[in-house]
Coordinates of C-alpha atoms and ligand atoms in Angstrom, one line a residue:
X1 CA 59.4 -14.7 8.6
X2 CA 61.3 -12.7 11.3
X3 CA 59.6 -10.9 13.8
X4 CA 60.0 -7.5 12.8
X5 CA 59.1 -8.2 9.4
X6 CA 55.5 -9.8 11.3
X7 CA 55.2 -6.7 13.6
X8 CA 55.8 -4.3 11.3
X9 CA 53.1 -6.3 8.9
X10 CA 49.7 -4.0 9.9
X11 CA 47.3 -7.1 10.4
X12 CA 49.5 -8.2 13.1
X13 CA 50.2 -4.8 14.8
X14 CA 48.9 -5.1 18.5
X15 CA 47.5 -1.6 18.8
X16 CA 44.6 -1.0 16.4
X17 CA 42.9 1.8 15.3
X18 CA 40.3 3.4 17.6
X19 CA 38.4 6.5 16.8
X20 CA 36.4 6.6 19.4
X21 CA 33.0 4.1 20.6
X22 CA 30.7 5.2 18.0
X23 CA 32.4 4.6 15.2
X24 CA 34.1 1.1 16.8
X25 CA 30.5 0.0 17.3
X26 CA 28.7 1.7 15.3
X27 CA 26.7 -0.9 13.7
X28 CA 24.6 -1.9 17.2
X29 CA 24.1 1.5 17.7
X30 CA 21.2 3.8 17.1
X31 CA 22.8 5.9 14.7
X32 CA 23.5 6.8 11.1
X33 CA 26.0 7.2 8.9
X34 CA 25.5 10.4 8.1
X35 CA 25.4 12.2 11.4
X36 CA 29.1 14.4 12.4
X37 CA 30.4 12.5 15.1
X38 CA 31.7 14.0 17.7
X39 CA 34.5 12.0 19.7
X40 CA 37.2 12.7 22.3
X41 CA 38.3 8.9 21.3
X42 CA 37.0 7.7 24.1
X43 CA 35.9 4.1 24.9
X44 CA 38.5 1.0 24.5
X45 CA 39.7 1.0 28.3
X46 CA 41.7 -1.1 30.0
X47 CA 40.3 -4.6 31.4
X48 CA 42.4 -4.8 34.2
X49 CA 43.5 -8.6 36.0
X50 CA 43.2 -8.0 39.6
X51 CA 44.6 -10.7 41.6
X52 CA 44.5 -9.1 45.0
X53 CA 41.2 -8.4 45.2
X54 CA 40.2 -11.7 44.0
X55 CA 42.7 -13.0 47.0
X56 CA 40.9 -10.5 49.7
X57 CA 38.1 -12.5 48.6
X58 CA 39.3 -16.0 49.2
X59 CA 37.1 -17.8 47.2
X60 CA 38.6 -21.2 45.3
X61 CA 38.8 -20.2 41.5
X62 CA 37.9 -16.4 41.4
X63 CA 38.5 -14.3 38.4
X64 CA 38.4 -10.6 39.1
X65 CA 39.2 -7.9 36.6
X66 CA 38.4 -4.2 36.8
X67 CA 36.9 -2.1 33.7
X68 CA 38.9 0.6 34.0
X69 CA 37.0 3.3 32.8
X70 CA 39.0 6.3 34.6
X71 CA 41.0 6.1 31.2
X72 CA 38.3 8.0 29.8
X73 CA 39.7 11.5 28.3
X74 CA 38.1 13.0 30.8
X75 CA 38.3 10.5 33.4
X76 CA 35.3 8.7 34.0
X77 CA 32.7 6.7 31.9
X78 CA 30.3 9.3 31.6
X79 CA 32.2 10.1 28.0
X80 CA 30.9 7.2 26.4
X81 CA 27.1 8.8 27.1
X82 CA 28.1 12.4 26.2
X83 CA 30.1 11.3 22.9
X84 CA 26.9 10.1 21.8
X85 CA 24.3 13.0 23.5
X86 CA 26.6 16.0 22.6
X87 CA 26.8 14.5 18.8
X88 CA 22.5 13.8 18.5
X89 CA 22.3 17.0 20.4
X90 CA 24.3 18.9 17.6
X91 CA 22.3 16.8 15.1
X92 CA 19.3 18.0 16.3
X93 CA 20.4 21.7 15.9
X94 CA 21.0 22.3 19.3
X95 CA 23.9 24.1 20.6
X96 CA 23.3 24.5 24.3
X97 CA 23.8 21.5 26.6
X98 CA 23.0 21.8 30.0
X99 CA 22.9 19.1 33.0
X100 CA 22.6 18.8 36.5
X101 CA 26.1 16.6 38.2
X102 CA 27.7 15.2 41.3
X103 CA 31.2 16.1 39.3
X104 CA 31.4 13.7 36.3
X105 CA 28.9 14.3 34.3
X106 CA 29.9 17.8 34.1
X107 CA 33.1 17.4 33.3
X108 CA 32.4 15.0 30.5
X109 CA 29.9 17.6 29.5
X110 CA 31.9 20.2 29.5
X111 CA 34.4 18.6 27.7
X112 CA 32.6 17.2 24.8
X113 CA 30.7 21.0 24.4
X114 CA 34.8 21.8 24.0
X115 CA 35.0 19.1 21.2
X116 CA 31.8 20.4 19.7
X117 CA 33.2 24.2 19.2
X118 CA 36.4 22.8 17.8
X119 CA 34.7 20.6 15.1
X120 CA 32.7 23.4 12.9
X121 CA 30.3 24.2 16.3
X122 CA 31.8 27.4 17.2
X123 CA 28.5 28.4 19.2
X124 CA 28.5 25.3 21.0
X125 CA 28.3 26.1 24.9
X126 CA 27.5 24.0 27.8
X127 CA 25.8 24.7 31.4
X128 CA 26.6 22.8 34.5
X129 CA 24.8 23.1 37.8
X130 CA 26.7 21.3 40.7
X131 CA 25.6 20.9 44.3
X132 CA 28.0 23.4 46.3
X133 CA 30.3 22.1 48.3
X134 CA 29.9 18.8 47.8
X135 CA 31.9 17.8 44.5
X136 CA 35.1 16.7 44.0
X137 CA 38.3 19.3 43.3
X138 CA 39.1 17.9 40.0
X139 CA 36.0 17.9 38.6
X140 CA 34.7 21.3 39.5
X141 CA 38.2 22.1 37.8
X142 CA 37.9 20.1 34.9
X143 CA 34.3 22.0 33.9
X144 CA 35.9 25.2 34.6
X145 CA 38.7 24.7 32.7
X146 CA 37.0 23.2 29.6
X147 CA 34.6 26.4 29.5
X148 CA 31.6 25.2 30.8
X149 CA 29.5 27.8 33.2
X150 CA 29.2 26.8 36.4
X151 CA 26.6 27.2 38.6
X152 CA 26.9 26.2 42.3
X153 CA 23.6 25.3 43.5
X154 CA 22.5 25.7 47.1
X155 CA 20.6 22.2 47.4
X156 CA 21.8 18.2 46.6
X157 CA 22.5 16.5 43.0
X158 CA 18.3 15.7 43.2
X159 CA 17.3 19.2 43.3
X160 CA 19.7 20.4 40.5
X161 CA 18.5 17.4 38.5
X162 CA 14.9 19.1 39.0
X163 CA 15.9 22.2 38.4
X164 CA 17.7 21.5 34.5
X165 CA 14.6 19.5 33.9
X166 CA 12.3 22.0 34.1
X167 CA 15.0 24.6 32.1
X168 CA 15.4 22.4 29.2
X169 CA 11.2 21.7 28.8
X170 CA 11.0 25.7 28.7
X171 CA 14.0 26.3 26.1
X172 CA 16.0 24.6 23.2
X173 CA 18.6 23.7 25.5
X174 CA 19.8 20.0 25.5
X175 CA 19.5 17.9 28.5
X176 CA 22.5 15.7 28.7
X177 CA 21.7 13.7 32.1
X178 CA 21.3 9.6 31.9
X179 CA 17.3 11.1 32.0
X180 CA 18.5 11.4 27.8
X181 CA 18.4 8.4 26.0
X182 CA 21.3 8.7 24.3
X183 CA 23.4 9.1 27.3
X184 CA 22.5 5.2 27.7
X185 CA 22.7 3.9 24.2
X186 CA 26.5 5.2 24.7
X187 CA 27.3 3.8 28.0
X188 CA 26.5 0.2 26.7
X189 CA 29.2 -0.2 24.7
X190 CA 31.0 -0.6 28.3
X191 CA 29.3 -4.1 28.4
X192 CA 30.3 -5.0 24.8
X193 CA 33.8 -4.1 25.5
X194 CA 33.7 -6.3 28.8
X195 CA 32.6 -9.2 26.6
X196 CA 34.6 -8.6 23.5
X197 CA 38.0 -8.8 26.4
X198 CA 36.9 -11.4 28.1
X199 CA 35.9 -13.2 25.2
X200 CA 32.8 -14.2 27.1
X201 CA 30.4 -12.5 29.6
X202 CA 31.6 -12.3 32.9
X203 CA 29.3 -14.5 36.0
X204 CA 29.2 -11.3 38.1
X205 CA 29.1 -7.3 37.3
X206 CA 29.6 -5.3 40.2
X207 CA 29.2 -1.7 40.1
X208 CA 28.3 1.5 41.9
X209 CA 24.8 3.1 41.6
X210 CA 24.1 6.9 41.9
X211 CA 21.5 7.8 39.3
X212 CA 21.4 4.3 38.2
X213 CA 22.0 5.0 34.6
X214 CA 24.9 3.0 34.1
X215 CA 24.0 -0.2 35.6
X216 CA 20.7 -0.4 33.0
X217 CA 23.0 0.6 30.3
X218 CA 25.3 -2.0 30.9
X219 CA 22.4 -4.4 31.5
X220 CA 21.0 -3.2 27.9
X221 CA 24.3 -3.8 26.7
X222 CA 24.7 -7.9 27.8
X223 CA 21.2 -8.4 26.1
X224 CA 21.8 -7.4 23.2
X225 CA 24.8 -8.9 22.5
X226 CA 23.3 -12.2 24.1
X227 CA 20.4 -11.5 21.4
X228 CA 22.9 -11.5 18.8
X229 CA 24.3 -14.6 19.7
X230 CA 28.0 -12.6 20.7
X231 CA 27.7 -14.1 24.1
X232 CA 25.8 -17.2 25.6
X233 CA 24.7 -16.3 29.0
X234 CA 24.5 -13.0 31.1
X235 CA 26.0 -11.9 34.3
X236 CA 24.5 -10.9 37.6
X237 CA 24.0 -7.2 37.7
X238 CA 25.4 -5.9 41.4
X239 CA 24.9 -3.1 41.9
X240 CA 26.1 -1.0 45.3
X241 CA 24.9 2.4 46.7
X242 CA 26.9 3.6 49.7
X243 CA 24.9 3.5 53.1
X244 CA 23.8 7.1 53.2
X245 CA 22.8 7.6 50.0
X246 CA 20.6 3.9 49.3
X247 CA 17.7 4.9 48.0
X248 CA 17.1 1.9 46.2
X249 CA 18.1 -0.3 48.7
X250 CA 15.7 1.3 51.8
X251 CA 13.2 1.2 48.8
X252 CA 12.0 5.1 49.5
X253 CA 13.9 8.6 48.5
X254 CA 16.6 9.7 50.9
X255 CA 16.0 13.0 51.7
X256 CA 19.5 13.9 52.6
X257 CA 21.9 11.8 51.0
X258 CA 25.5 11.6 52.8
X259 CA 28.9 10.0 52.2
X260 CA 32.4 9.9 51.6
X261 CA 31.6 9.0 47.7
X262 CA 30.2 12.7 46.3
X263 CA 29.8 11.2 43.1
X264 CA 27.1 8.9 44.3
X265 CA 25.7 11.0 46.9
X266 CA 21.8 10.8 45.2
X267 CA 19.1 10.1 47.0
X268 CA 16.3 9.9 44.2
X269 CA 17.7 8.3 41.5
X270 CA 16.2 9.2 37.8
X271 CA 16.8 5.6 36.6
X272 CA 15.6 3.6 39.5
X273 CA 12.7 1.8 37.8
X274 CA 15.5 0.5 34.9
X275 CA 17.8 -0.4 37.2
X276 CA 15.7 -2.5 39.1
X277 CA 14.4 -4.1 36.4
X278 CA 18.0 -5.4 35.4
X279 CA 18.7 -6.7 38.7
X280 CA 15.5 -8.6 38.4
X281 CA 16.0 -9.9 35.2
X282 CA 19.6 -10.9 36.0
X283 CA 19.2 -12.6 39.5
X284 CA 21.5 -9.5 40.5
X285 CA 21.2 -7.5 43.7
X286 CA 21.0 -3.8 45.3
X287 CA 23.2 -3.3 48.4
X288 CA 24.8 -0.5 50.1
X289 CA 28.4 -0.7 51.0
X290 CA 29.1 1.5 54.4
X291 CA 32.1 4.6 53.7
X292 CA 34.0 2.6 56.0
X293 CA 33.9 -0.3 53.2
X294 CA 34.3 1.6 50.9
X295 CA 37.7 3.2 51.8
X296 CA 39.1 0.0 52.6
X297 CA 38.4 -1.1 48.7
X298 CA 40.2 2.2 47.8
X299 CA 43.0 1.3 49.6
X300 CA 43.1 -2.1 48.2
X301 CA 42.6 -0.8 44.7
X302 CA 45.6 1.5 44.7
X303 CA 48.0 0.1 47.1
X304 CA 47.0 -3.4 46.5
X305 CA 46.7 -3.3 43.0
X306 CA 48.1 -0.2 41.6
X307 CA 45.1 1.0 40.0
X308 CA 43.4 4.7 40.6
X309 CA 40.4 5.2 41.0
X310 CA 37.9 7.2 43.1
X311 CA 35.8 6.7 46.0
X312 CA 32.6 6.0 44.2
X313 CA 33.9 3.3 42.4
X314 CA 35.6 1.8 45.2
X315 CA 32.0 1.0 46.1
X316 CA 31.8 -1.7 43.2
X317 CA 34.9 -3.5 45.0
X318 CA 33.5 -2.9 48.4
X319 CA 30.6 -4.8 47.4
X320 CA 32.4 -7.8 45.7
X321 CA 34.1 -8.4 49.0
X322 CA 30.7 -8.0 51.1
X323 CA 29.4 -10.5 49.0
X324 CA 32.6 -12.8 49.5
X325 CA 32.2 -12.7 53.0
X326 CA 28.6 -13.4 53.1
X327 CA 29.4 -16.8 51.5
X328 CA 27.6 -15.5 48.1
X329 CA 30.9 -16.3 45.5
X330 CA 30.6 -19.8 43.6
X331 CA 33.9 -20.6 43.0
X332 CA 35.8 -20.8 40.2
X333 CA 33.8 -17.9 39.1
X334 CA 34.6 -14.2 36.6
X335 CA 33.8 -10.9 37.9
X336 CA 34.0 -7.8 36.1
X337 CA 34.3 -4.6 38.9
X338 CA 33.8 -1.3 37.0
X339 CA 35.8 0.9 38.1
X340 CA 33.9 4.3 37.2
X341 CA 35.9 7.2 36.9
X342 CA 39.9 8.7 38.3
X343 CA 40.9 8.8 41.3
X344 CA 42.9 11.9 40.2
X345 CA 39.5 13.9 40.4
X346 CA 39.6 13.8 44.1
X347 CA 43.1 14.0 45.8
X348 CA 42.3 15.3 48.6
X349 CA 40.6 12.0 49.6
X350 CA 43.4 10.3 48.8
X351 CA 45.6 12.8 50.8
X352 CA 43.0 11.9 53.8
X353 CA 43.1 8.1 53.9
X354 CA 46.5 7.4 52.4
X355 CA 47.7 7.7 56.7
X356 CA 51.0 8.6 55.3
X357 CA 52.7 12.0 55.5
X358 CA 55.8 12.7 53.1
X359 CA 59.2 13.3 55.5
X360 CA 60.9 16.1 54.8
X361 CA 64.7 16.3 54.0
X362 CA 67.7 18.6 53.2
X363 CA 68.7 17.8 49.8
X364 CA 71.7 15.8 50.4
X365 CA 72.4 11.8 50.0
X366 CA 72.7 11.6 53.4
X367 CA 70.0 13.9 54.6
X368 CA 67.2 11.4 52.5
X369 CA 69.6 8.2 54.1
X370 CA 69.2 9.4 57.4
X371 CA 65.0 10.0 56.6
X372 CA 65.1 6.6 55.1
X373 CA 67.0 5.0 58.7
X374 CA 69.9 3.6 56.3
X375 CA 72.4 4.4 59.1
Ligands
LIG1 C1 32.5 7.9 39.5 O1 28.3 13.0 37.5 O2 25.6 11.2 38.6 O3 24.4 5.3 38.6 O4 26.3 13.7 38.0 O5 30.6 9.8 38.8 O6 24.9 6.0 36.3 O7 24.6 7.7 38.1 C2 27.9 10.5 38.6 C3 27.7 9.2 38.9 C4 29.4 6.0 39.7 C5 27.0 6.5 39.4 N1 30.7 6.4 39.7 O8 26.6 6.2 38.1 C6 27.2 12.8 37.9 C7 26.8 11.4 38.4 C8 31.1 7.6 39.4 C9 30.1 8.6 39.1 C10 28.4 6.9 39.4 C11 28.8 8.2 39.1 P1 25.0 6.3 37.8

């Protein structure tokens, strides 16, 4: 049989259908088949090989690949929780959705609110309230743009959080922050895709923690696939909050959180009592990673590797190569760094460390020569 005859047989086509997490896995999901899904198609990203980390850690044997969940359609992982929130939500009757967000969350609201109206929920709408000042370009655009209201709120991620708590006890409004359960079952399919790449579990999961929903969704994901038998051992859950901003680490609420990575900058996190229990059930740890680390991952993640992501999830990097300095990496080990959401949300941070301004030239071949020093 040629080749072309074997490609252009479907069973051996390398791109498959994907419509989207829910319906990909919907069988280990709590859902039926009845309920209207609504889906951006989001889910099925990238598993990237990342050879220079694993050589910045210099440990014999390393396997590192990053879950590259910026390929989200709207750029971070947060769409695998609302695909499945915004489509119960609906469900349920509801047609408001409202949640409190350091940038992500919002926009992933926002967006699947969008998807909502243009599948038959035309009075679909969606409220975001975002601490002022303090969230990335991108996102605030993103929310903006996707026809979500916005509302700046004088105060941090934590008091907003309060704030749409309280709102959606009072009114049928539906609350679409990791505090939902839904927003969880969602997120775990990251941790079946992980395995279902791999074709194993990874040794090690690294990732950052904010509100510490995604590291217990992921956790919930590894055990129930290692219930079903899919995979025979679990990894470590690592999880890593950046220095300012660690509650869980310091082991009290920071009052005022602070760094570079706006995304994570939470200092009472809704899920901490989840998350801790998945680091304790999986021999994982808590750490904090400083800014300082955490733009040297960055760095390493884009120039080194080629991959873009943004601050926050630099930290899951960050704290792969803390650990791999501390002695902490049995060789010849897999890790899996989750790479959370786009750097394209926040260029202005990348404007600010890249240390490179463009040169300027006349628009001539030897004008851009003479830039380049090619005499
Ligand atoms: C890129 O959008 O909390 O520990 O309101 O945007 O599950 O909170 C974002 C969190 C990591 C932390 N990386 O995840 C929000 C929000 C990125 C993020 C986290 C967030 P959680």
């Amino acid at each position: 049989m040629s080749f072309w005859t074997r490609f252009l047989n479907n069973k051996e086509k390398s791109i498959k259908p994907w419509n989207g997490l829910i319906n990909g896995y919907r069988d280990l999901l709590d859902i039926d088949n009845k309920t209207k899904v609504i889906t951006l198609c989001e889910g099925n990203t990238p598993l990237v090989p990342a050879p220079a980390i694993a050589q910045a850690c210099n440990v014999a044997g390393l396997s590192v690949y990053l879950k590259f969940e910026g390929a989200n359609p709207s750029g971070s992982f947060k769409d695998r929780g609302m695909t499945m929130a915004v489509t119960k939500a609906i469900a349920k009757g509801l047609r408001t959705m409202i949640c409190a967000s350091t940038g992500n969350t919002s926009a992933s609201a926002a967006a699947y609110t969008a998807c909502a109206r243009a599948n038959g929920f035309e009075t679909a709408c969606c409220v975001v309230l975002v601490p002022d000042g303090y969230i990335a370009l991108g996102k605030l655009a993103q929310a903006l743009v996707y026809g979500s209201q916005v509302i700046q709120v004088a105060g941090n991620f934590d008091q907003a959080l309060q704030i749409v708590r309280q709102l959606s006890e009072k009114h049928p409004i539906a609350l679409v922050n990791s505090v939902n359960p839904d927003r969880i079952e969602g997120q775990k399919t990251a941790a079946f895709e992980v395995c279902d790449q791999l074709g194993r579990a990874p040794d090690i999961l690294t990732i950052p923690v904010g509100n510490a929903g995604n590291i217990s969704a992921y956790w919930a994901g590894f055990k129930q696939y290692y219930e079903l038998g899919i995979i025979n051992a679990k990894p470590k859950m690592c999880g890593f909050q950046a220095a300012g901003a660690a509650p869980i680490v310091k082991g009290e609420v920071v009052e005022n959180p602070e760094t570079i990575a706006t995304a994570i900058r939470i200092g009472n996190p809704a899920s901490w009592q989840m998350a801790a229990e998945a680091v304790q059930e999986s021999y994982g740890l808590v750490e904090a990673v400083t800014d300082e680390e955490i733009i040297q991952a960055y760095k390493l993640i884009h120039a080194g590797q080629g991959i873009c992501c943004e601050p926050a999830s630099a930290a899951s990097v960050a704290g792969l190569i803390k650990m791999a300095q501390q002695g902490r990496l049995q060789r010849e080990s897999t890790v899996v760094c989750v790479l959370t959401g786009n750097g394209l949300k926040d260029p202005q941070t990348a404007l600010d460390v890249s240390g490179f301004s463009p040169v300027k030239a006349e628009a001539s071949m030897e004008a851009v020569a003479k830039a380049l020093n090619l005499g």
